[in-house]
mmCIF file of C-alpha atoms and ligand atoms in Angstrom:
data_model
loop_
_atom_site.group_PDB
_atom_site.id
_atom_site.type_symbol
_atom_site.label_atom_id
_atom_site.label_comp_id
_atom_site.label_asym_id
_atom_site.label_seq_id
_atom_site.Cartn_x
_atom_site.Cartn_y
_atom_site.Cartn_z
ATOM 1 C CA UNK A 1 82.696 -197.167 45.125
ATOM 2 C CA UNK A 2 85.096 -196.554 48.035
ATOM 3 C CA UNK A 3 88.842 -196.790 47.454
ATOM 4 C CA UNK A 4 91.424 -197.924 50.008
ATOM 5 C CA UNK A 5 95.171 -197.317 50.147
ATOM 6 C CA UNK A 6 97.513 -199.842 51.711
ATOM 7 C CA UNK A 7 101.100 -198.870 52.524
ATOM 8 C CA UNK A 8 103.532 -201.663 53.409
ATOM 9 C CA UNK A 9 106.390 -200.944 55.800
ATOM 10 C CA UNK A 10 108.586 -204.055 55.511
ATOM 11 C CA UNK A 11 110.731 -203.602 58.629
ATOM 12 C CA UNK A 12 110.634 -205.210 62.064
ATOM 13 C CA UNK A 13 112.885 -204.898 65.062
ATOM 14 C CA UNK A 14 113.275 -208.687 65.133
ATOM 15 C CA UNK A 15 111.796 -211.392 62.942
ATOM 16 C CA UNK A 16 109.302 -213.582 64.823
ATOM 17 C CA UNK A 17 109.960 -217.287 64.124
ATOM 18 C CA UNK A 18 106.358 -218.061 63.060
ATOM 19 C CA UNK A 19 106.005 -215.126 60.659
ATOM 20 C CA UNK A 20 106.115 -215.395 56.878
ATOM 21 C CA UNK A 21 105.039 -211.818 56.155
ATOM 22 C CA UNK A 22 107.213 -209.705 53.899
ATOM 23 C CA UNK A 23 109.189 -208.205 56.777
ATOM 24 C CA UNK A 24 112.874 -207.927 57.634
ATOM 25 C CA UNK A 25 114.963 -207.143 60.707
ATOM 26 C CA UNK A 26 118.298 -205.313 60.739
ATOM 27 C CA UNK A 27 117.542 -202.953 57.866
ATOM 28 C CA UNK A 28 117.501 -199.666 59.758
ATOM 29 C CA UNK A 29 120.040 -198.338 57.246
ATOM 30 C CA UNK A 30 117.286 -198.496 54.608
ATOM 31 C CA UNK A 31 114.747 -196.383 56.512
ATOM 32 C CA UNK A 32 115.667 -193.098 54.775
ATOM 33 C CA UNK A 33 115.991 -194.386 51.178
ATOM 34 C CA UNK A 34 112.903 -196.552 51.662
ATOM 35 C CA UNK A 35 110.801 -193.605 52.822
ATOM 36 C CA UNK A 36 112.017 -191.528 49.878
ATOM 37 C CA UNK A 37 111.206 -194.345 47.427
ATOM 38 C CA UNK A 38 107.765 -194.873 48.949
ATOM 39 C CA UNK A 39 106.979 -191.158 48.699
ATOM 40 C CA UNK A 40 108.039 -191.250 45.049
ATOM 41 C CA UNK A 41 105.927 -194.326 44.317
ATOM 42 C CA UNK A 42 102.838 -192.787 45.956
ATOM 43 C CA UNK A 43 103.345 -189.432 44.215
ATOM 44 C CA UNK A 44 103.725 -191.032 40.783
ATOM 45 C CA UNK A 45 100.660 -193.216 41.378
ATOM 46 C CA UNK A 46 98.568 -190.188 42.395
ATOM 47 C CA UNK A 47 99.443 -188.523 39.075
ATOM 48 C CA UNK A 48 98.827 -191.706 37.098
ATOM 49 C CA UNK A 49 95.423 -192.393 38.667
ATOM 50 C CA UNK A 50 94.210 -188.777 38.533
ATOM 51 C CA UNK A 51 94.158 -188.187 42.307
ATOM 52 C CA UNK A 52 91.017 -190.142 43.288
ATOM 53 C CA UNK A 53 89.553 -189.617 46.765
ATOM 54 C CA UNK A 54 90.363 -192.386 49.233
ATOM 55 C CA UNK A 55 88.156 -193.525 52.083
ATOM 56 C CA UNK A 56 90.580 -195.640 54.088
ATOM 57 C CA UNK A 57 94.327 -195.761 54.499
ATOM 58 C CA UNK A 58 96.180 -198.588 56.211
ATOM 59 C CA UNK A 59 99.835 -198.498 57.266
ATOM 60 C CA UNK A 60 100.758 -202.159 57.675
ATOM 61 C CA UNK A 61 103.771 -204.347 57.733
ATOM 62 C CA UNK A 62 106.062 -205.453 59.083
ATOM 63 C CA UNK A 63 105.973 -202.998 61.889
ATOM 64 C CA UNK A 64 105.211 -199.433 60.731
ATOM 65 C CA UNK A 65 106.015 -198.149 64.220
ATOM 66 C CA UNK A 66 109.699 -199.055 63.855
ATOM 67 C CA UNK A 67 109.915 -196.034 61.554
ATOM 68 C CA UNK A 68 110.412 -192.668 63.269
ATOM 69 C CA UNK A 69 107.237 -190.554 63.245
ATOM 70 C CA UNK A 70 108.908 -188.039 60.886
ATOM 71 C CA UNK A 71 109.169 -190.783 58.258
ATOM 72 C CA UNK A 72 105.551 -191.841 58.771
ATOM 73 C CA UNK A 73 104.586 -188.181 58.548
ATOM 74 C CA UNK A 74 106.306 -187.838 55.153
ATOM 75 C CA UNK A 75 104.534 -190.968 53.929
ATOM 76 C CA UNK A 76 101.109 -189.748 55.056
ATOM 77 C CA UNK A 77 101.745 -186.310 53.562
ATOM 78 C CA UNK A 78 102.562 -187.961 50.236
ATOM 79 C CA UNK A 79 99.308 -189.929 50.449
ATOM 80 C CA UNK A 80 97.375 -186.747 51.238
ATOM 81 C CA UNK A 81 98.825 -184.683 48.436
ATOM 82 C CA UNK A 82 98.445 -187.486 45.883
ATOM 83 C CA UNK A 83 95.096 -188.931 46.951
ATOM 84 C CA UNK A 84 92.664 -186.515 48.594
ATOM 85 C CA UNK A 85 91.629 -188.243 51.801
ATOM 86 C CA UNK A 86 87.898 -188.124 52.584
ATOM 87 C CA UNK A 87 87.173 -186.012 55.686
ATOM 88 C CA UNK A 88 85.876 -188.989 57.697
ATOM 89 C CA UNK A 89 88.479 -191.429 56.364
ATOM 90 C CA UNK A 90 89.709 -194.260 58.561
ATOM 91 C CA UNK A 91 93.513 -194.063 58.885
ATOM 92 C CA UNK A 92 94.977 -197.126 60.607
ATOM 93 C CA UNK A 93 98.527 -197.828 61.719
ATOM 94 C CA UNK A 94 99.742 -201.213 62.927
ATOM 95 C CA UNK A 95 101.864 -201.056 66.065
ATOM 96 C CA UNK A 96 104.056 -203.488 67.958
ATOM 97 C CA UNK A 97 104.045 -202.913 71.747
ATOM 98 C CA UNK A 98 107.847 -203.177 71.797
ATOM 99 C CA UNK A 99 108.282 -200.211 69.452
ATOM 100 C CA UNK A 100 105.957 -197.578 70.908
ATOM 101 C CA UNK A 101 105.669 -195.137 73.759
ATOM 102 C CA UNK A 102 103.333 -192.300 74.634
ATOM 103 C CA UNK A 103 105.315 -189.806 72.528
ATOM 104 C CA UNK A 104 105.094 -192.026 69.462
ATOM 105 C CA UNK A 105 101.327 -192.397 69.838
ATOM 106 C CA UNK A 106 100.927 -188.645 70.287
ATOM 107 C CA UNK A 107 102.980 -188.195 67.125
ATOM 108 C CA UNK A 108 100.772 -190.662 65.237
ATOM 109 C CA UNK A 109 97.659 -188.765 66.338
ATOM 110 C CA UNK A 110 99.211 -185.490 65.209
ATOM 111 C CA UNK A 111 99.883 -186.794 61.720
ATOM 112 C CA UNK A 112 96.264 -187.940 61.392
ATOM 113 C CA UNK A 113 96.239 -191.630 62.335
ATOM 114 C CA UNK A 114 92.817 -192.310 63.913
ATOM 115 C CA UNK A 115 92.851 -196.086 64.349
ATOM 116 C CA UNK A 116 95.495 -198.396 65.797
ATOM 117 C CA UNK A 117 95.968 -202.117 65.375
ATOM 118 C CA UNK A 118 98.255 -203.388 68.126
ATOM 119 C CA UNK A 119 99.921 -206.799 67.751
ATOM 120 C CA UNK A 120 99.519 -208.137 71.293
ATOM 121 C CA UNK A 121 99.122 -211.859 70.376
ATOM 122 C CA UNK A 122 98.872 -213.109 73.985
ATOM 123 C CA UNK A 123 98.838 -211.867 77.564
ATOM 124 C CA UNK A 124 100.860 -214.882 78.755
ATOM 125 C CA UNK A 125 104.590 -214.222 78.951
ATOM 126 C CA UNK A 126 105.549 -217.843 78.243
ATOM 127 C CA UNK A 127 103.433 -217.817 75.064
ATOM 128 C CA UNK A 128 104.948 -214.502 73.969
ATOM 129 C CA UNK A 129 108.367 -216.017 74.544
ATOM 130 C CA UNK A 130 107.550 -219.046 72.353
ATOM 131 C CA UNK A 131 106.328 -216.648 69.657
ATOM 132 C CA UNK A 132 109.640 -214.760 69.862
ATOM 133 C CA UNK A 133 107.850 -211.472 70.447
ATOM 134 C CA UNK A 134 109.928 -208.464 71.505
ATOM 135 C CA UNK A 135 107.459 -207.488 74.259
ATOM 136 C CA UNK A 136 105.906 -209.041 77.350
ATOM 137 C CA UNK A 137 102.331 -208.820 78.613
ATOM 138 C CA UNK A 138 103.081 -205.827 80.826
ATOM 139 C CA UNK A 139 104.487 -203.860 77.889
ATOM 140 C CA UNK A 140 101.453 -204.831 75.811
ATOM 141 C CA UNK A 141 99.102 -203.378 78.434
ATOM 142 C CA UNK A 142 101.270 -200.291 78.823
ATOM 143 C CA UNK A 143 101.169 -199.769 75.054
ATOM 144 C CA UNK A 144 97.385 -199.948 75.031
ATOM 145 C CA UNK A 145 97.095 -197.480 77.931
ATOM 146 C CA UNK A 146 99.565 -195.113 76.256
ATOM 147 C CA UNK A 147 97.482 -195.248 73.075
ATOM 148 C CA UNK A 148 94.328 -194.378 75.001
ATOM 149 C CA UNK A 149 96.103 -191.537 76.826
ATOM 150 C CA UNK A 150 97.273 -190.211 73.464
ATOM 151 C CA UNK A 151 93.609 -189.966 72.456
ATOM 152 C CA UNK A 152 93.007 -193.062 70.319
ATOM 153 C CA UNK A 153 89.348 -194.075 70.497
ATOM 154 C CA UNK A 154 89.439 -196.860 67.913
ATOM 155 C CA UNK A 155 91.927 -199.602 68.764
ATOM 156 C CA UNK A 156 92.216 -203.181 67.542
ATOM 157 C CA UNK A 157 94.145 -205.879 69.370
ATOM 158 C CA UNK A 158 95.505 -208.898 67.463
ATOM 159 C CA UNK A 159 95.562 -212.177 69.401
ATOM 160 C CA UNK A 160 96.729 -215.661 68.346
ATOM 161 C CA UNK A 161 95.209 -218.982 69.400
ATOM 162 C CA UNK A 162 96.349 -222.547 68.912
ATOM 163 C CA UNK A 163 99.808 -221.831 70.333
ATOM 164 C CA UNK A 164 102.107 -224.527 71.700
ATOM 165 C CA UNK A 165 101.489 -224.782 75.465
ATOM 166 C CA UNK A 166 98.276 -222.725 75.244
ATOM 167 C CA UNK A 167 95.323 -224.191 77.134
ATOM 168 C CA UNK A 168 91.659 -223.279 77.349
ATOM 169 C CA UNK A 169 92.443 -221.561 80.641
ATOM 170 C CA UNK A 170 95.326 -219.444 79.338
ATOM 171 C CA UNK A 171 93.273 -218.496 76.270
ATOM 172 C CA UNK A 172 90.307 -217.393 78.372
ATOM 173 C CA UNK A 173 92.703 -215.475 80.605
ATOM 174 C CA UNK A 174 94.170 -213.720 77.541
ATOM 175 C CA UNK A 175 90.680 -212.898 76.254
ATOM 176 C CA UNK A 176 89.599 -211.565 79.641
ATOM 177 C CA UNK A 177 92.690 -209.397 79.935
ATOM 178 C CA UNK A 178 92.025 -208.041 76.447
ATOM 179 C CA UNK A 179 88.371 -207.328 77.282
ATOM 180 C CA UNK A 180 89.403 -205.597 80.517
ATOM 181 C CA UNK A 181 91.243 -203.040 78.375
ATOM 182 C CA UNK A 182 87.991 -202.400 76.459
ATOM 183 C CA UNK A 183 89.349 -202.246 72.898
ATOM 184 C CA UNK A 184 86.894 -201.411 70.117
ATOM 185 C CA UNK A 185 88.001 -204.335 67.959
ATOM 186 C CA UNK A 186 89.666 -207.741 68.263
ATOM 187 C CA UNK A 187 91.260 -209.846 65.513
ATOM 188 C CA UNK A 188 91.866 -213.472 66.461
ATOM 189 C CA UNK A 189 94.122 -215.604 64.280
ATOM 190 C CA UNK A 190 94.846 -219.317 64.469
ATOM 191 C CA UNK A 191 98.554 -220.083 64.529
ATOM 192 C CA UNK A 192 99.517 -221.625 61.218
ATOM 193 C CA UNK A 193 102.909 -223.196 60.672
ATOM 194 C CA UNK A 194 104.111 -221.533 57.479
ATOM 195 C CA UNK A 195 106.616 -223.392 55.288
ATOM 196 C CA UNK A 196 110.122 -221.963 55.419
ATOM 197 C CA UNK A 197 109.773 -220.398 58.873
ATOM 198 C CA UNK A 198 111.826 -221.460 61.926
ATOM 199 C CA UNK A 199 108.526 -222.707 63.438
ATOM 200 C CA UNK A 200 108.093 -225.131 60.534
ATOM 201 C CA UNK A 201 111.644 -226.418 61.062
ATOM 202 C CA UNK A 202 111.128 -226.787 64.819
ATOM 203 C CA UNK A 203 107.893 -228.724 64.264
ATOM 204 C CA UNK A 204 109.626 -230.995 61.723
ATOM 205 C CA UNK A 205 112.473 -231.601 64.208
ATOM 206 C CA UNK A 206 110.024 -232.359 67.008
ATOM 207 C CA UNK A 207 111.143 -229.354 69.038
ATOM 208 C CA UNK A 208 107.650 -227.840 68.862
ATOM 209 C CA UNK A 209 104.350 -229.714 68.879
ATOM 210 C CA UNK A 210 102.276 -229.568 65.712
ATOM 211 C CA UNK A 211 99.257 -227.268 66.280
ATOM 212 C CA UNK A 212 96.229 -229.223 67.460
ATOM 213 C CA UNK A 213 93.376 -228.397 65.060
ATOM 214 C CA UNK A 214 90.685 -229.727 67.394
ATOM 215 C CA UNK A 215 91.943 -227.616 70.263
ATOM 216 C CA UNK A 216 92.171 -224.567 67.962
ATOM 217 C CA UNK A 217 88.529 -225.122 66.926
ATOM 218 C CA UNK A 218 87.526 -225.264 70.594
ATOM 219 C CA UNK A 219 89.447 -222.081 71.368
ATOM 220 C CA UNK A 220 87.741 -220.320 68.465
ATOM 221 C CA UNK A 221 84.295 -221.211 69.766
ATOM 222 C CA UNK A 222 85.239 -220.271 73.310
ATOM 223 C CA UNK A 223 86.405 -216.882 72.019
ATOM 224 C CA UNK A 224 83.116 -216.196 70.267
ATOM 225 C CA UNK A 225 81.147 -217.059 73.430
ATOM 226 C CA UNK A 226 83.357 -214.887 75.643
ATOM 227 C CA UNK A 227 83.413 -211.924 73.248
ATOM 228 C CA UNK A 228 79.692 -211.952 72.472
ATOM 229 C CA UNK A 229 78.941 -212.094 76.210
ATOM 230 C CA UNK A 230 81.053 -208.964 76.586
ATOM 231 C CA UNK A 231 79.409 -206.794 73.930
ATOM 232 C CA UNK A 232 81.427 -207.692 70.820
ATOM 233 C CA UNK A 233 79.847 -208.937 67.618
ATOM 234 C CA UNK A 234 81.644 -211.227 65.211
ATOM 235 C CA UNK A 235 81.381 -209.750 61.733
ATOM 236 C CA UNK A 236 84.128 -211.629 59.900
ATOM 237 C CA UNK A 237 85.646 -215.092 60.286
ATOM 238 C CA UNK A 238 88.516 -213.686 62.398
ATOM 239 C CA UNK A 239 87.155 -210.319 63.567
ATOM 240 C CA UNK A 240 84.921 -209.035 66.337
ATOM 241 C CA UNK A 241 84.005 -205.436 67.120
ATOM 242 C CA UNK A 242 82.100 -203.422 69.662
ATOM 243 C CA UNK A 243 78.690 -202.203 68.702
ATOM 244 C CA UNK A 244 76.724 -199.560 70.490
ATOM 245 C CA UNK A 245 73.285 -200.674 69.383
ATOM 246 C CA UNK A 246 71.260 -202.559 71.969
ATOM 247 C CA UNK A 247 70.075 -204.664 69.066
ATOM 248 C CA UNK A 248 72.361 -205.031 66.081
ATOM 249 C CA UNK A 249 70.303 -205.995 62.988
ATOM 250 C CA UNK A 250 71.313 -209.515 61.879
ATOM 251 C CA UNK A 251 73.054 -208.494 58.658
ATOM 252 C CA UNK A 252 74.578 -205.213 59.919
ATOM 253 C CA UNK A 253 78.243 -204.850 60.803
ATOM 254 C CA UNK A 254 79.161 -203.470 64.224
ATOM 255 C CA UNK A 255 80.065 -199.788 64.358
ATOM 256 C CA UNK A 256 83.769 -200.420 64.905
ATOM 257 C CA UNK A 257 84.207 -202.905 62.048
ATOM 258 C CA UNK A 258 87.457 -202.164 60.187
ATOM 259 C CA UNK A 259 86.416 -200.093 57.185
ATOM 260 C CA UNK A 260 89.661 -200.723 55.319
ATOM 261 C CA UNK A 261 89.318 -204.491 55.521
ATOM 262 C CA UNK A 262 85.633 -204.196 54.538
ATOM 263 C CA UNK A 263 86.909 -202.838 51.217
ATOM 264 C CA UNK A 264 88.828 -206.108 50.656
ATOM 265 C CA UNK A 265 85.958 -208.339 51.749
ATOM 266 C CA UNK A 266 83.443 -206.443 49.632
ATOM 267 C CA UNK A 267 85.734 -206.830 46.634
ATOM 268 C CA UNK A 268 86.171 -203.105 46.186
ATOM 269 C CA UNK A 269 89.300 -201.493 44.726
ATOM 270 C CA UNK A 270 92.509 -200.726 46.594
ATOM 271 C CA UNK A 271 95.965 -199.509 45.715
ATOM 272 C CA UNK A 272 98.997 -200.840 47.553
ATOM 273 C CA UNK A 273 102.409 -199.210 47.892
ATOM 274 C CA UNK A 274 105.706 -200.481 49.217
ATOM 275 C CA UNK A 275 107.526 -203.821 48.824
ATOM 276 C CA UNK A 276 105.230 -206.745 48.057
ATOM 277 C CA UNK A 277 102.059 -204.630 48.276
ATOM 278 C CA UNK A 278 99.098 -205.813 46.174
ATOM 279 C CA UNK A 279 96.628 -203.622 44.295
ATOM 280 C CA UNK A 280 93.319 -204.451 42.684
ATOM 281 C CA UNK A 281 90.960 -202.574 40.419
ATOM 282 C CA UNK A 282 88.090 -204.187 38.500
ATOM 283 C CA UNK A 283 89.631 -206.655 36.038
ATOM 284 C CA UNK A 284 93.233 -206.385 37.177
ATOM 285 C CA UNK A 285 95.444 -207.232 40.145
ATOM 286 C CA UNK A 286 99.161 -206.539 40.475
ATOM 287 C CA UNK A 287 101.853 -206.700 43.105
ATOM 288 C CA UNK A 288 105.187 -205.105 43.857
ATOM 289 C CA UNK A 289 108.706 -206.489 44.145
ATOM 290 C CA UNK A 290 109.056 -207.973 47.620
ATOM 291 C CA UNK A 291 112.704 -207.275 48.517
ATOM 292 C CA UNK A 292 113.116 -203.789 50.023
ATOM 293 C CA UNK A 293 116.496 -203.106 48.368
ATOM 294 C CA UNK A 294 115.291 -204.136 44.917
ATOM 295 C CA UNK A 295 112.114 -202.110 45.423
ATOM 296 C CA UNK A 296 114.091 -198.991 46.333
ATOM 297 C CA UNK A 297 116.476 -199.439 43.394
ATOM 298 C CA UNK A 298 113.626 -199.884 40.964
ATOM 299 C CA UNK A 299 111.899 -196.678 42.108
ATOM 300 C CA UNK A 300 115.187 -194.729 42.246
ATOM 301 C CA UNK A 301 115.899 -195.719 38.641
ATOM 302 C CA UNK A 302 112.559 -194.279 37.574
ATOM 303 C CA UNK A 303 110.698 -197.553 37.051
ATOM 304 C CA UNK A 304 107.497 -198.875 38.553
ATOM 305 C CA UNK A 305 107.908 -201.466 41.299
ATOM 306 C CA UNK A 306 105.468 -203.981 39.796
ATOM 307 C CA UNK A 307 106.668 -207.595 39.929
ATOM 308 C CA UNK A 308 103.650 -209.236 38.355
ATOM 309 C CA UNK A 309 100.024 -208.863 37.410
ATOM 310 C CA UNK A 310 96.955 -210.897 36.730
ATOM 311 C CA UNK A 311 93.926 -210.274 34.568
ATOM 312 C CA UNK A 312 90.814 -210.999 36.591
ATOM 313 C CA UNK A 313 88.351 -212.422 34.095
ATOM 314 C CA UNK A 314 84.692 -212.219 35.091
ATOM 315 C CA UNK A 315 84.294 -215.812 36.260
ATOM 316 C CA UNK A 316 87.323 -215.481 38.530
ATOM 317 C CA UNK A 317 86.076 -212.127 39.818
ATOM 318 C CA UNK A 318 82.651 -213.571 40.626
ATOM 319 C CA UNK A 319 84.247 -216.446 42.534
ATOM 320 C CA UNK A 320 86.524 -214.107 44.453
ATOM 321 C CA UNK A 321 83.627 -211.834 45.329
ATOM 322 C CA UNK A 322 81.784 -214.841 46.785
ATOM 323 C CA UNK A 323 84.872 -216.139 48.583
ATOM 324 C CA UNK A 324 85.649 -212.792 50.209
ATOM 325 C CA UNK A 325 82.048 -211.753 50.872
ATOM 326 C CA UNK A 326 81.269 -215.032 52.623
ATOM 327 C CA UNK A 327 83.980 -214.190 55.134
ATOM 328 C CA UNK A 328 81.616 -211.471 56.362
ATOM 329 C CA UNK A 329 79.575 -213.667 58.628
ATOM 330 C CA UNK A 330 76.745 -211.154 59.185
ATOM 331 C CA UNK A 331 76.633 -209.268 55.903
ATOM 332 C CA UNK A 332 77.511 -212.132 53.525
ATOM 333 C CA UNK A 333 77.143 -211.431 49.801
ATOM 334 C CA UNK A 334 74.197 -209.364 48.678
ATOM 335 C CA UNK A 335 72.411 -210.475 45.541
ATOM 336 C CA UNK A 336 71.882 -206.829 44.570
ATOM 337 C CA UNK A 337 75.594 -205.979 44.901
ATOM 338 C CA UNK A 338 76.567 -209.073 42.904
ATOM 339 C CA UNK A 339 74.075 -208.308 40.141
ATOM 340 C CA UNK A 340 75.039 -204.659 39.872
ATOM 341 C CA UNK A 341 78.713 -205.643 39.627
ATOM 342 C CA UNK A 342 78.426 -208.496 37.115
ATOM 343 C CA UNK A 343 75.073 -208.019 35.373
ATOM 344 C CA UNK A 344 73.997 -211.534 36.315
ATOM 345 C CA UNK A 345 72.667 -213.206 39.453
ATOM 346 C CA UNK A 346 74.483 -215.393 41.953
ATOM 347 C CA UNK A 347 71.884 -218.067 41.243
ATOM 348 C CA UNK A 348 72.621 -218.092 37.511
ATOM 349 C CA UNK A 349 76.355 -218.526 38.019
ATOM 350 C CA UNK A 350 76.510 -220.688 41.135
ATOM 351 C CA UNK A 351 73.192 -222.602 41.283
ATOM 352 C CA UNK A 352 74.961 -225.956 41.573
ATOM 353 C CA UNK A 353 77.370 -224.842 44.317
ATOM 354 C CA UNK A 354 74.627 -223.055 46.276
ATOM 355 C CA UNK A 355 72.305 -226.066 46.183
ATOM 356 C CA UNK A 356 75.037 -228.391 47.434
ATOM 357 C CA UNK A 357 76.251 -226.079 50.179
ATOM 358 C CA UNK A 358 72.717 -225.317 51.331
ATOM 359 C CA UNK A 359 71.878 -229.018 51.404
ATOM 360 C CA UNK A 360 74.702 -229.737 53.825
ATOM 361 C CA UNK A 361 73.918 -226.653 55.886
ATOM 362 C CA UNK A 362 77.094 -224.706 55.171
ATOM 363 C CA UNK A 363 75.404 -221.603 53.794
ATOM 364 C CA UNK A 364 72.130 -219.872 54.575
ATOM 365 C CA UNK A 365 69.986 -217.111 53.092
ATOM 366 C CA UNK A 366 68.965 -213.985 54.936
ATOM 367 C CA UNK A 367 66.812 -211.693 52.784
ATOM 368 C CA UNK A 368 68.762 -211.046 49.587
ATOM 369 C CA UNK A 369 72.009 -212.178 51.208
ATOM 370 C CA UNK A 370 73.898 -215.445 51.168
ATOM 371 C CA UNK A 371 76.204 -216.136 54.068
ATOM 372 C CA UNK A 372 78.016 -218.893 55.927
ATOM 373 C CA UNK A 373 75.985 -220.815 58.463
ATOM 374 C CA UNK A 374 77.272 -220.599 61.993
ATOM 375 C CA UNK A 375 78.946 -223.993 62.053
ATOM 376 C CA UNK A 376 80.571 -223.375 58.641
ATOM 377 C CA UNK A 377 82.807 -220.677 60.132
ATOM 378 C CA UNK A 378 85.333 -223.337 61.099
ATOM 379 C CA UNK A 379 85.419 -224.862 57.613
ATOM 380 C CA UNK A 380 85.127 -221.648 55.639
ATOM 381 C CA UNK A 381 88.019 -222.523 53.321
ATOM 382 C CA UNK A 382 86.191 -225.598 52.044
ATOM 383 C CA UNK A 383 83.178 -223.439 51.224
ATOM 384 C CA UNK A 384 85.189 -220.645 49.567
ATOM 385 C CA UNK A 385 87.040 -223.107 47.321
ATOM 386 C CA UNK A 386 83.736 -224.191 45.764
ATOM 387 C CA UNK A 387 83.280 -220.791 44.114
ATOM 388 C CA UNK A 388 86.696 -220.424 42.511
ATOM 389 C CA UNK A 389 87.284 -221.622 38.952
ATOM 390 C CA UNK A 390 89.489 -224.699 38.699
ATOM 391 C CA UNK A 391 92.335 -222.865 36.969
ATOM 392 C CA UNK A 392 93.232 -219.340 35.979
ATOM 393 C CA UNK A 393 95.179 -219.437 32.740
ATOM 394 C CA UNK A 394 95.611 -215.654 32.479
ATOM 395 C CA UNK A 395 98.039 -215.259 35.428
ATOM 396 C CA UNK A 396 101.395 -213.771 34.595
ATOM 397 C CA UNK A 397 104.376 -212.982 36.721
HETATM 398 S S1 LIG B 1 106.395 -208.187 64.367
HETATM 399 FE FE1 LIG B 1 104.729 -208.939 63.048
HETATM 400 S S2 LIG B 1 105.440 -208.641 60.929
HETATM 401 FE FE2 LIG B 1 107.213 -208.438 62.297
HETATM 402 S S3 LIG B 1 108.139 -210.453 62.285
HETATM 403 FE FE3 LIG B 1 106.762 -210.372 64.075
HETATM 404 S S4 LIG B 1 104.801 -211.148 63.321
HETATM 405 FE FE4 LIG B 1 106.054 -210.696 61.517
#
């Protein structure tokens, strides 16, 4: 079974007002002790786990590219010496257009990063301004071109839809400008107003309109039409990728699908490092302390950074495997994979749920696979919830 590593860099140049990720601005003074703590955490974990080979590595955040390349280099070296990295491994780094230049991308290539995920969000300056991004559309395009010039041949662009002031026209314009750059992969996320963020306060005060769910649904469908017409295949609820086959078999993922995220969606194991990072192996999930200072102190004092853990009993694991696998809109969940993992069939465990969801046309069967029907992609959460047990009494934190 493949294994993925996730490394969380919790720093950003400025905090975007819609963001509730575990990320912090104004902590440059922690860069050096944080990098040292992260290297220690990774090194100790490599020893504890017996140095298993990893197939994918993802530097996420936050904004990993706020760290100088020398720090990222130390982090990747620690990963390499603690977890042998498979020769064809996918090594992704998230990048914010306001924190990169050609030299930084060249540096990332030199330390072994072979995939970039650039947080563009929009190609409309007024929308970027509302989002509080530190870059404009011109910088976003320049970042992409610099990445290409540095030799990156596998690049994802993140875009957001359902923004205040966004229209069908501005969304199509953003999509067309993205397509004109010819990225290998696109991740499209609906804006959600997260509790506790400035956006949530502004919506409550009437300073920002509440996102329009009907418009967001329209924009999602428009995006699929535009992207499919331009040679991208949707393979996950929020992800599209280029494929080079003239005919992509109906349950196959496109060539440039993100291999790291496939590990999550296929319910395969991953180890996470850094503040707030989650890890999962069969039967157990755990997560780190979120605050960077507390995380560093904990590691410096010789402790593990774990803040909590959860036993994943079989029924919960089966439900999660369905919930995550159904996000893969082409591949779905394979009966064979489910049976080999749990020693029982999907039908035996979920006959009631499957019958109901099939009756109302929300899921379909394709060979030995079960997947969301096309029109269920907009109501995926309602489908996923059907597979989870009502309560999970074994959680601890
Ligand atoms: S750059 Fe990304 S992680 Fe950082 S605050 Fe903005 S949205 Fe959040």
